[in-house]
Tab-separated table of C-alpha atoms in Angstrom:
chain	number	residue	atom	x	y	z
A	1	UNK	CA	-20.157	58.331	26.885
A	2	UNK	CA	-16.789	56.579	26.717
A	3	UNK	CA	-16.544	53.117	28.290
A	4	UNK	CA	-13.399	52.554	30.371
A	5	UNK	CA	-12.271	49.147	31.624
A	6	UNK	CA	-10.136	49.447	34.774
A	7	UNK	CA	-7.843	46.577	35.790
A	8	UNK	CA	-6.998	47.109	39.457
A	9	UNK	CA	-5.641	44.444	41.777
A	10	UNK	CA	-5.857	46.651	44.900
A	11	UNK	CA	-9.409	47.877	45.357
A	12	UNK	CA	-11.891	48.211	48.249
A	13	UNK	CA	-12.910	46.420	50.395
A	14	UNK	CA	-9.154	45.784	50.620
A	15	UNK	CA	-7.718	48.776	52.444
A	16	UNK	CA	-4.552	50.120	50.824
A	17	UNK	CA	-3.310	53.388	49.426
A	18	UNK	CA	-2.963	51.654	46.055
A	19	UNK	CA	-6.644	50.745	46.098
A	20	UNK	CA	-7.873	54.268	46.792
A	21	UNK	CA	-6.519	55.600	43.495
A	22	UNK	CA	-8.677	53.409	41.168
A	23	UNK	CA	-11.589	53.619	43.606
A	24	UNK	CA	-11.738	57.371	43.171
A	25	UNK	CA	-11.549	56.961	39.394
A	26	UNK	CA	-14.568	54.686	39.689
A	27	UNK	CA	-16.356	57.101	41.981
A	28	UNK	CA	-16.010	60.282	39.907
A	29	UNK	CA	-15.427	59.349	36.246
A	30	UNK	CA	-19.101	59.231	35.334
A	31	UNK	CA	-19.466	62.910	36.262
A	32	UNK	CA	-17.031	63.654	33.440
A	33	UNK	CA	-18.605	61.510	30.750
A	34	UNK	CA	-16.763	58.218	31.226
A	35	UNK	CA	-18.519	54.971	32.223
A	36	UNK	CA	-16.165	52.864	34.398
A	37	UNK	CA	-16.077	49.094	34.769
A	38	UNK	CA	-13.596	47.772	37.347
A	39	UNK	CA	-12.186	44.253	37.290
A	40	UNK	CA	-10.465	43.334	40.532
A	41	UNK	CA	-10.088	40.333	42.824
A	42	UNK	CA	-12.159	39.238	45.775
A	43	UNK	CA	-10.946	40.276	49.212
A	44	UNK	CA	-12.049	38.443	52.345
A	45	UNK	CA	-10.221	40.719	54.851
A	46	UNK	CA	-10.270	38.088	57.595
A	47	UNK	CA	-6.865	38.876	59.085
A	48	UNK	CA	-6.820	42.659	59.436
A	49	UNK	CA	-3.136	42.745	58.437
A	50	UNK	CA	-0.798	42.056	55.521
A	51	UNK	CA	-1.961	38.434	55.224
A	52	UNK	CA	-5.203	39.679	53.670
A	53	UNK	CA	-3.167	40.470	50.551
A	54	UNK	CA	-2.518	36.771	49.916
A	55	UNK	CA	-5.592	35.187	51.519
A	56	UNK	CA	-8.156	33.386	49.322
A	57	UNK	CA	-11.220	35.125	47.978
A	58	UNK	CA	-14.675	34.629	49.415
A	59	UNK	CA	-16.369	32.941	46.433
A	60	UNK	CA	-15.571	30.552	43.581
A	61	UNK	CA	-17.363	32.630	40.931
A	62	UNK	CA	-17.107	36.240	39.873
A	63	UNK	CA	-19.335	38.567	41.873
A	64	UNK	CA	-20.827	41.538	39.989
A	65	UNK	CA	-21.909	44.768	41.657
A	66	UNK	CA	-23.769	47.577	39.872
A	67	UNK	CA	-24.127	51.095	41.247
A	68	UNK	CA	-24.760	54.629	40.069
A	69	UNK	CA	-20.978	55.002	39.647
A	70	UNK	CA	-20.514	51.999	37.352
A	71	UNK	CA	-19.844	48.246	37.566
A	72	UNK	CA	-17.362	46.200	39.599
A	73	UNK	CA	-16.462	42.579	38.859
A	74	UNK	CA	-14.781	40.785	41.780
A	75	UNK	CA	-12.976	37.729	40.418
A	76	UNK	CA	-12.146	34.552	42.414
A	77	UNK	CA	-8.715	34.328	43.970
A	78	UNK	CA	-6.727	31.269	45.017
A	79	UNK	CA	-3.316	31.897	46.638
A	80	UNK	CA	-0.104	30.502	45.220
A	81	UNK	CA	1.464	27.475	46.856
A	82	UNK	CA	4.041	29.792	48.408
A	83	UNK	CA	1.355	31.951	49.985
A	84	UNK	CA	-0.660	28.926	51.129
A	85	UNK	CA	2.440	27.809	53.035
A	86	UNK	CA	2.710	31.299	54.521
A	87	UNK	CA	-0.920	31.336	55.608
A	88	UNK	CA	-0.692	27.851	57.147
A	89	UNK	CA	2.759	27.905	58.768
A	90	UNK	CA	3.617	31.586	59.245
A	91	UNK	CA	6.469	33.688	57.909
A	92	UNK	CA	9.266	31.912	59.794
A	93	UNK	CA	8.870	28.487	58.153
A	94	UNK	CA	9.868	27.327	54.659
A	95	UNK	CA	11.423	30.715	53.843
A	96	UNK	CA	13.761	29.444	51.119
A	97	UNK	CA	11.090	27.277	49.525
A	98	UNK	CA	8.561	30.112	49.549
A	99	UNK	CA	11.109	32.537	48.080
A	100	UNK	CA	11.982	30.080	45.298
A	101	UNK	CA	8.344	29.408	44.467
A	102	UNK	CA	7.570	33.122	44.430
A	103	UNK	CA	10.459	33.878	42.060
A	104	UNK	CA	9.358	31.115	39.700
A	105	UNK	CA	5.777	32.407	39.791
A	106	UNK	CA	6.892	35.968	39.020
A	107	UNK	CA	8.600	34.766	35.860
A	108	UNK	CA	5.954	32.254	34.800
A	109	UNK	CA	3.078	34.751	34.865
A	110	UNK	CA	4.692	36.749	32.034
A	111	UNK	CA	5.306	33.701	29.847
A	112	UNK	CA	1.672	32.626	29.678
A	113	UNK	CA	-1.584	33.413	31.454
A	114	UNK	CA	-0.860	31.734	34.768
A	115	UNK	CA	-0.785	32.461	38.465
A	116	UNK	CA	-3.393	33.746	40.907
A	117	UNK	CA	-3.954	37.051	39.078
A	118	UNK	CA	-4.952	35.376	35.805
A	119	UNK	CA	-8.662	35.559	36.675
A	120	UNK	CA	-8.566	39.332	36.112
A	121	UNK	CA	-7.435	38.748	32.530
A	122	UNK	CA	-9.933	35.976	31.893
A	123	UNK	CA	-12.840	38.000	33.264
A	124	UNK	CA	-11.789	41.061	31.275
A	125	UNK	CA	-11.674	38.988	28.102
A	126	UNK	CA	-15.130	37.533	28.770
A	127	UNK	CA	-16.519	40.992	29.470
A	128	UNK	CA	-15.043	42.571	26.345
A	129	UNK	CA	-16.532	39.896	24.095
A	130	UNK	CA	-20.067	41.081	24.853
A	131	UNK	CA	-19.732	44.656	26.130
A	132	UNK	CA	-18.430	47.905	24.616
A	133	UNK	CA	-15.017	49.057	25.840
A	134	UNK	CA	-13.318	52.124	24.343
A	135	UNK	CA	-10.194	52.285	26.526
A	136	UNK	CA	-8.412	50.033	29.052
A	137	UNK	CA	-6.462	51.422	31.982
A	138	UNK	CA	-4.430	49.349	34.395
A	139	UNK	CA	-2.811	50.566	37.590
A	140	UNK	CA	0.259	48.810	38.941
A	141	UNK	CA	1.894	47.208	40.665
A	142	UNK	CA	1.411	44.241	40.213
A	143	UNK	CA	2.950	44.916	36.805
A	144	UNK	CA	1.622	41.720	35.275
A	145	UNK	CA	-1.570	43.750	34.797
A	146	UNK	CA	0.309	45.729	32.128
A	147	UNK	CA	0.936	42.415	30.355
A	148	UNK	CA	-2.785	41.629	30.505
A	149	UNK	CA	-3.701	45.076	29.168
A	150	UNK	CA	-1.289	44.667	26.265
A	151	UNK	CA	-2.843	41.304	25.303
A	152	UNK	CA	-6.415	42.608	25.621
A	153	UNK	CA	-5.527	45.701	23.608
A	154	UNK	CA	-4.176	43.567	20.778
A	155	UNK	CA	-7.049	41.059	20.876
A	156	UNK	CA	-9.825	43.680	20.809
A	157	UNK	CA	-8.050	46.589	19.085
A	158	UNK	CA	-8.641	48.884	22.067
A	159	UNK	CA	-6.073	51.447	23.315
A	160	UNK	CA	-4.684	51.033	26.808
A	161	UNK	CA	-3.225	53.346	29.456
A	162	UNK	CA	-0.386	52.353	31.798
A	163	UNK	CA	-0.692	53.893	35.273
A	164	UNK	CA	2.505	53.744	37.327
A	165	UNK	CA	1.960	54.142	41.071
A	166	UNK	CA	5.585	53.069	41.598
A	167	UNK	CA	8.622	52.361	39.394
A	168	UNK	CA	8.869	48.865	37.900
A	169	UNK	CA	12.348	47.581	36.970
A	170	UNK	CA	13.903	50.821	38.227
A	171	UNK	CA	12.884	49.945	41.771
A	172	UNK	CA	15.895	48.647	43.695
A	173	UNK	CA	13.937	45.526	44.718
A	174	UNK	CA	14.118	44.426	41.074
A	175	UNK	CA	17.847	45.145	40.885
A	176	UNK	CA	19.069	42.778	43.609
A	177	UNK	CA	19.595	40.059	41.002
A	178	UNK	CA	21.171	41.269	37.757
A	179	UNK	CA	19.412	38.728	35.517
A	180	UNK	CA	16.035	39.438	37.116
A	181	UNK	CA	16.562	43.172	36.614
A	182	UNK	CA	17.574	42.838	32.949
A	183	UNK	CA	14.624	40.548	32.269
A	184	UNK	CA	12.133	42.939	33.892
A	185	UNK	CA	13.664	45.936	32.126
A	186	UNK	CA	13.232	44.210	28.765
A	187	UNK	CA	9.675	43.228	29.664
A	188	UNK	CA	8.811	46.730	30.782
A	189	UNK	CA	10.031	48.356	27.586
A	190	UNK	CA	8.367	45.750	25.362
A	191	UNK	CA	4.999	45.876	27.119
A	192	UNK	CA	4.604	49.565	27.965
A	193	UNK	CA	5.747	50.688	24.505
A	194	UNK	CA	2.419	49.322	23.212
A	195	UNK	CA	0.362	51.594	25.467
A	196	UNK	CA	-1.428	54.600	24.016
A	197	UNK	CA	-0.754	56.746	27.082
A	198	UNK	CA	1.305	56.659	30.274
A	199	UNK	CA	0.291	58.316	33.524
A	200	UNK	CA	1.943	58.426	36.923
A	201	UNK	CA	1.764	60.066	40.335
A	202	UNK	CA	4.810	62.349	40.448
A	203	UNK	CA	7.499	64.213	38.516
A	204	UNK	CA	10.070	61.837	39.986
A	205	UNK	CA	8.533	58.735	38.357
A	206	UNK	CA	7.895	60.725	35.171
A	207	UNK	CA	11.627	61.466	35.002
A	208	UNK	CA	12.486	57.784	35.556
A	209	UNK	CA	10.051	56.710	32.835
A	210	UNK	CA	11.641	59.059	30.316
A	211	UNK	CA	14.861	57.049	30.697
A	212	UNK	CA	13.032	54.145	29.021
A	213	UNK	CA	10.511	56.059	26.913
A	214	UNK	CA	12.228	59.344	26.006
A	215	UNK	CA	9.780	60.313	23.260
A	216	UNK	CA	6.599	59.592	25.220
A	217	UNK	CA	4.441	62.208	26.918
A	218	UNK	CA	3.885	61.083	30.509
A	219	UNK	CA	0.875	62.640	32.266
A	220	UNK	CA	1.198	63.368	35.990
A	221	UNK	CA	-1.969	62.730	37.999
A	222	UNK	CA	-0.935	63.024	41.658
A	223	UNK	CA	-2.638	61.118	44.400
A	224	UNK	CA	-4.885	63.220	46.591
A	225	UNK	CA	-7.696	63.046	49.094
A	226	UNK	CA	-11.330	62.124	48.543
A	227	UNK	CA	-13.183	65.457	48.855
A	228	UNK	CA	-16.529	63.929	49.844
A	229	UNK	CA	-14.988	61.958	52.695
A	230	UNK	CA	-12.916	64.900	53.857
A	231	UNK	CA	-15.887	67.292	53.681
A	232	UNK	CA	-17.793	64.877	55.906
A	233	UNK	CA	-15.183	64.776	58.646
A	234	UNK	CA	-13.201	68.021	58.301
A	235	UNK	CA	-15.443	69.963	60.676
A	236	UNK	CA	-15.499	67.300	63.361
A	237	UNK	CA	-13.921	68.646	66.556
A	238	UNK	CA	-10.774	67.248	68.110
A	239	UNK	CA	-12.151	65.292	71.035
A	240	UNK	CA	-9.242	63.946	73.014
A	241	UNK	CA	-8.417	64.503	76.681
A	242	UNK	CA	-4.702	64.037	76.030
A	243	UNK	CA	-2.343	64.932	73.186
A	244	UNK	CA	-2.722	62.219	70.522
A	245	UNK	CA	-0.277	61.466	67.733
A	246	UNK	CA	-1.409	59.012	65.054
A	247	UNK	CA	0.327	57.029	62.322
A	248	UNK	CA	-1.498	55.168	59.537
A	249	UNK	CA	-0.393	52.379	57.208
A	250	UNK	CA	2.852	50.737	56.184
A	251	UNK	CA	6.074	51.134	58.132
A	252	UNK	CA	8.997	50.649	55.753
A	253	UNK	CA	12.485	49.486	56.656
A	254	UNK	CA	13.909	52.957	56.071
A	255	UNK	CA	11.410	54.550	58.484
A	256	UNK	CA	13.043	55.603	61.784
A	257	UNK	CA	10.171	54.304	63.895
A	258	UNK	CA	12.431	52.980	66.644
A	259	UNK	CA	14.093	56.371	66.977
A	260	UNK	CA	10.677	57.997	67.171
A	261	UNK	CA	9.541	55.555	69.870
A	262	UNK	CA	12.695	56.233	71.891
A	263	UNK	CA	12.095	59.992	71.821
A	264	UNK	CA	8.383	59.550	72.471
A	265	UNK	CA	9.184	57.292	75.427
A	266	UNK	CA	11.380	59.954	77.071
A	267	UNK	CA	8.695	62.527	76.388
A	268	UNK	CA	5.880	60.337	77.808
A	269	UNK	CA	7.891	59.618	80.960
A	270	UNK	CA	8.522	63.296	81.546
A	271	UNK	CA	4.861	64.240	81.128
A	272	UNK	CA	3.526	61.331	83.160
A	273	UNK	CA	0.786	58.750	82.690
A	274	UNK	CA	-2.305	59.827	80.766
A	275	UNK	CA	-0.762	62.936	79.206
A	276	UNK	CA	0.050	61.704	75.693
A	277	UNK	CA	-1.114	58.926	73.374
A	278	UNK	CA	0.503	57.421	70.260
A	279	UNK	CA	-1.794	55.416	67.970
A	280	UNK	CA	-0.771	53.108	65.122
A	281	UNK	CA	-3.534	52.205	62.633
A	282	UNK	CA	-3.285	49.281	60.211
A	283	UNK	CA	0.495	48.950	60.349
A	284	UNK	CA	2.192	46.011	58.656
A	285	UNK	CA	4.495	45.031	61.550
A	286	UNK	CA	2.430	45.169	64.763
A	287	UNK	CA	4.284	42.241	66.372
A	288	UNK	CA	7.656	43.887	65.790
A	289	UNK	CA	6.440	47.180	67.258
A	290	UNK	CA	4.918	45.413	70.254
A	291	UNK	CA	8.167	43.518	70.840
A	292	UNK	CA	10.155	46.758	70.793
A	293	UNK	CA	7.705	48.402	73.188
A	294	UNK	CA	8.473	45.705	75.776
A	295	UNK	CA	11.953	47.228	76.131
A	296	UNK	CA	10.520	50.628	76.998
A	297	UNK	CA	9.061	51.856	80.309
A	298	UNK	CA	5.550	50.851	81.337
A	299	UNK	CA	4.251	54.400	80.961
A	300	UNK	CA	5.281	54.267	77.283
A	301	UNK	CA	3.636	50.890	76.735
A	302	UNK	CA	0.427	52.208	78.246
A	303	UNK	CA	0.603	55.294	76.000
A	304	UNK	CA	0.749	53.392	72.699
A	305	UNK	CA	-2.242	51.844	70.900
A	306	UNK	CA	-2.053	49.481	67.908
A	307	UNK	CA	-5.239	49.036	65.865
A	308	UNK	CA	-6.061	46.802	62.864
A	309	UNK	CA	-6.990	48.099	59.434
A	310	UNK	CA	-10.429	49.648	59.161
A	311	UNK	CA	-12.570	51.108	56.338
A	312	UNK	CA	-11.235	54.446	55.102
A	313	UNK	CA	-14.249	56.485	56.233
A	314	UNK	CA	-14.119	54.968	59.731
A	315	UNK	CA	-10.395	55.623	59.910
A	316	UNK	CA	-10.655	59.247	58.816
A	317	UNK	CA	-13.480	59.906	61.269
A	318	UNK	CA	-11.260	58.503	63.983
A	319	UNK	CA	-8.320	60.650	62.897
A	320	UNK	CA	-10.474	63.771	62.775
A	321	UNK	CA	-11.033	63.490	66.521
A	322	UNK	CA	-7.301	63.310	67.187
A	323	UNK	CA	-4.592	65.971	67.191
A	324	UNK	CA	-1.407	65.266	65.228
A	325	UNK	CA	-0.600	63.037	62.232
A	326	UNK	CA	2.821	61.321	62.246
A	327	UNK	CA	4.556	60.977	58.889
A	328	UNK	CA	7.914	59.355	58.154
A	329	UNK	CA	9.994	60.832	55.338
A	330	UNK	CA	9.611	59.196	51.911
A	331	UNK	CA	12.301	61.502	50.463
A	332	UNK	CA	12.023	61.477	46.628
A	333	UNK	CA	8.597	59.846	46.708
A	334	UNK	CA	5.413	61.559	47.824
A	335	UNK	CA	3.278	58.550	48.732
A	336	UNK	CA	-0.477	58.784	49.294
A	337	UNK	CA	-0.866	59.074	53.051
A	338	UNK	CA	0.145	62.736	53.177
A	339	UNK	CA	-2.858	63.758	51.074
A	340	UNK	CA	-5.387	62.271	53.476
A	341	UNK	CA	-3.463	63.910	56.289
A	342	UNK	CA	-3.652	67.384	54.748
A	343	UNK	CA	-7.295	66.775	53.852
A	344	UNK	CA	-8.236	66.165	57.491
A	345	UNK	CA	-6.641	69.530	58.372
A	346	UNK	CA	-4.798	68.032	61.314
A	347	UNK	CA	-1.212	69.138	61.881
A	348	UNK	CA	1.422	66.831	60.374
A	349	UNK	CA	4.602	65.926	62.250
A	350	UNK	CA	7.259	64.706	59.794
A	351	UNK	CA	10.315	62.715	60.928
A	352	UNK	CA	13.031	63.406	59.847
A	353	UNK	CA	14.456	65.921	57.401
A	354	UNK	CA	18.123	65.373	58.269
A	355	UNK	CA	18.675	62.827	61.028
A	356	UNK	CA	21.927	60.824	60.983
A	357	UNK	CA	20.337	57.519	62.055
A	358	UNK	CA	17.433	57.943	59.629
A	359	UNK	CA	19.801	58.649	56.744
A	360	UNK	CA	21.702	55.441	57.530
A	361	UNK	CA	18.427	53.509	57.325
A	362	UNK	CA	17.716	55.199	54.016
A	363	UNK	CA	21.123	54.230	52.640
A	364	UNK	CA	20.583	50.590	53.647
A	365	UNK	CA	16.933	50.085	52.744
A	366	UNK	CA	15.527	52.809	50.466
A	367	UNK	CA	14.347	51.079	47.291
A	368	UNK	CA	14.074	54.046	44.910
A	369	UNK	CA	17.008	55.305	42.824
A	370	UNK	CA	16.979	59.067	43.236
A	371	UNK	CA	17.538	61.635	40.502
A	372	UNK	CA	20.171	64.336	40.620
A	373	UNK	CA	18.714	67.827	40.392
A	374	UNK	CA	15.277	66.799	41.685
A	375	UNK	CA	14.006	67.381	45.208
A	376	UNK	CA	14.749	64.606	47.689
A	377	UNK	CA	12.299	66.061	50.218
A	378	UNK	CA	8.945	66.039	48.404
A	379	UNK	CA	6.808	65.730	51.521
A	380	UNK	CA	8.760	68.494	53.238
A	381	UNK	CA	8.129	70.692	50.197
A	382	UNK	CA	4.383	69.976	50.268
A	383	UNK	CA	4.050	70.574	54.014
A	384	UNK	CA	5.757	73.934	53.640
A	385	UNK	CA	3.719	74.827	50.557
A	386	UNK	CA	0.433	74.112	52.343
A	387	UNK	CA	1.535	75.178	55.843
A	388	UNK	CA	0.141	71.869	57.026
A	389	UNK	CA	2.638	70.774	59.664
A	390	UNK	CA	6.009	70.840	61.349
A	391	UNK	CA	9.219	69.119	60.301
A	392	UNK	CA	11.565	67.476	62.791
A	393	UNK	CA	15.090	67.917	61.534
A	394	UNK	CA	16.432	65.160	63.794
A	395	UNK	CA	15.705	63.307	67.036
A	396	UNK	CA	16.776	66.225	69.236
A	397	UNK	CA	14.527	68.605	67.322
A	398	UNK	CA	11.667	66.091	67.595
A	399	UNK	CA	11.800	66.266	71.396
A	400	UNK	CA	11.506	70.052	71.200
A	401	UNK	CA	8.546	69.863	68.820
A	402	UNK	CA	6.744	67.347	71.056
A	403	UNK	CA	7.114	69.740	73.971
A	404	UNK	CA	5.793	72.611	71.837
A	405	UNK	CA	2.779	70.540	70.781
A	406	UNK	CA	2.057	69.465	74.343
A	407	UNK	CA	2.226	73.079	75.520
A	408	UNK	CA	-0.252	74.176	72.832
A	409	UNK	CA	-2.617	71.316	73.667
A	410	UNK	CA	-2.466	72.146	77.383
A	411	UNK	CA	-3.348	75.763	76.658
A	412	UNK	CA	-6.002	75.316	73.954
A	413	UNK	CA	-7.287	71.739	74.296
A	414	UNK	CA	-6.458	71.149	70.629
A	415	UNK	CA	-3.714	71.528	68.025
A	416	UNK	CA	-4.431	74.158	65.399
A	417	UNK	CA	-3.607	73.661	61.720
A	418	UNK	CA	-3.720	76.715	59.467
A	419	UNK	CA	-3.182	74.927	56.149
A	420	UNK	CA	-3.856	76.638	52.819
A	421	UNK	CA	-4.410	75.492	49.236
A	422	UNK	CA	-5.214	71.906	50.152
A	423	UNK	CA	-8.194	71.897	47.761
A	424	UNK	CA	-5.669	71.682	44.899
A	425	UNK	CA	-4.991	68.091	45.987
A	426	UNK	CA	-8.541	66.787	45.697
A	427	UNK	CA	-8.698	63.466	43.832
A	428	UNK	CA	-11.743	64.746	41.951
A	429	UNK	CA	-9.586	67.285	40.112
A	430	UNK	CA	-7.216	64.503	39.055
A	431	UNK	CA	-10.098	62.296	37.869
A	432	UNK	CA	-11.280	65.112	35.608
A	433	UNK	CA	-7.821	65.155	34.021
A	434	UNK	CA	-7.968	61.375	33.561
A	435	UNK	CA	-11.362	61.663	31.848
A	436	UNK	CA	-9.873	64.150	29.386
A	437	UNK	CA	-7.033	61.725	28.583
A	438	UNK	CA	-9.515	58.864	28.039
A	439	UNK	CA	-11.709	60.985	25.750
A	440	UNK	CA	-8.664	61.980	23.739
A	441	UNK	CA	-7.809	58.391	22.761
């Protein structure tokens, strides 16, 4: 059996779409002849929001957990000075100082083993001195993990795999400052060129990677849904007494959430109190959403619920009892959320395919450089392929779709979803492909 060392910063109990990908590797690899060992950081999850990402770990020593799936090593974590200021004083104080400290830390961590993520490298090095490891895989971001994998690969003569969940220097966030972009581009090429294999989540990122590594074969292992979790909840009945629409996870700056709330508010007022419910789960900007809701009628405020992050199984069980899953357009990027949505077999409502206000937000805030000749509506394509939802072209069309959904719910007491072919997007299938790549090295 091959021994695979997985470096993953995001990993349960921290709840993120980035953490679910390596978790499912850990969960299923052993079935395909690969023994996984995960090295991650400790997560205290005391805040129930984005602050958990920078909060200190729970212990000062590495905690080791063994299970039938494999081994997990949770390393200590101490926040940077910048993030300690954030935790103590909030996001509105010391902005310039925190930004400066963060920029310095981003550069420093690639010059030597420094910064809060260094414990993953140190623990991996300690582990590899006394335990067999045949292959290293690291999933990013944070992309400093690629730097760690390169060093460990050289020190122990072990091949490593670079897993891109997102672009690195090709992301527009890295291109705001020209020098920072050039430096990261040089780093990326130098580090990733030493990998034995490159994998990613979509054809779009594969295409972007070929701009830097034209001769490399990039394997595409899409994100998907956890089949065991979905099988557990898929047959649960919708159990709401009003039409419920639910959104899960991060709201990005290019998401037209204010437009959606405006249309939903008109809709809720027309239908009256107690007829519809909009639920937000684990969003990153609850205060901003709550502040915007104060401008809207009372019936709208009473029809919107905002809930903290919760374990994935608890969340999916909750969603299974509801009616419609709200999805904002990611355009050239698929994301992960859509796979859990199609797995629950609840109808997806996507906003928007071609809305003027939404496209302005995209132009201002979208961080991914798109590729000519490739689809800029990946989620739309998948929804149509699987017959898993409806697509609001714009705000006017959204109002029509909400009325259609409410009519169906009034008549049937539920919203039907006649999706097909969703089993092709099981994470287990993708893990089998990963195991084959590992065995081939």
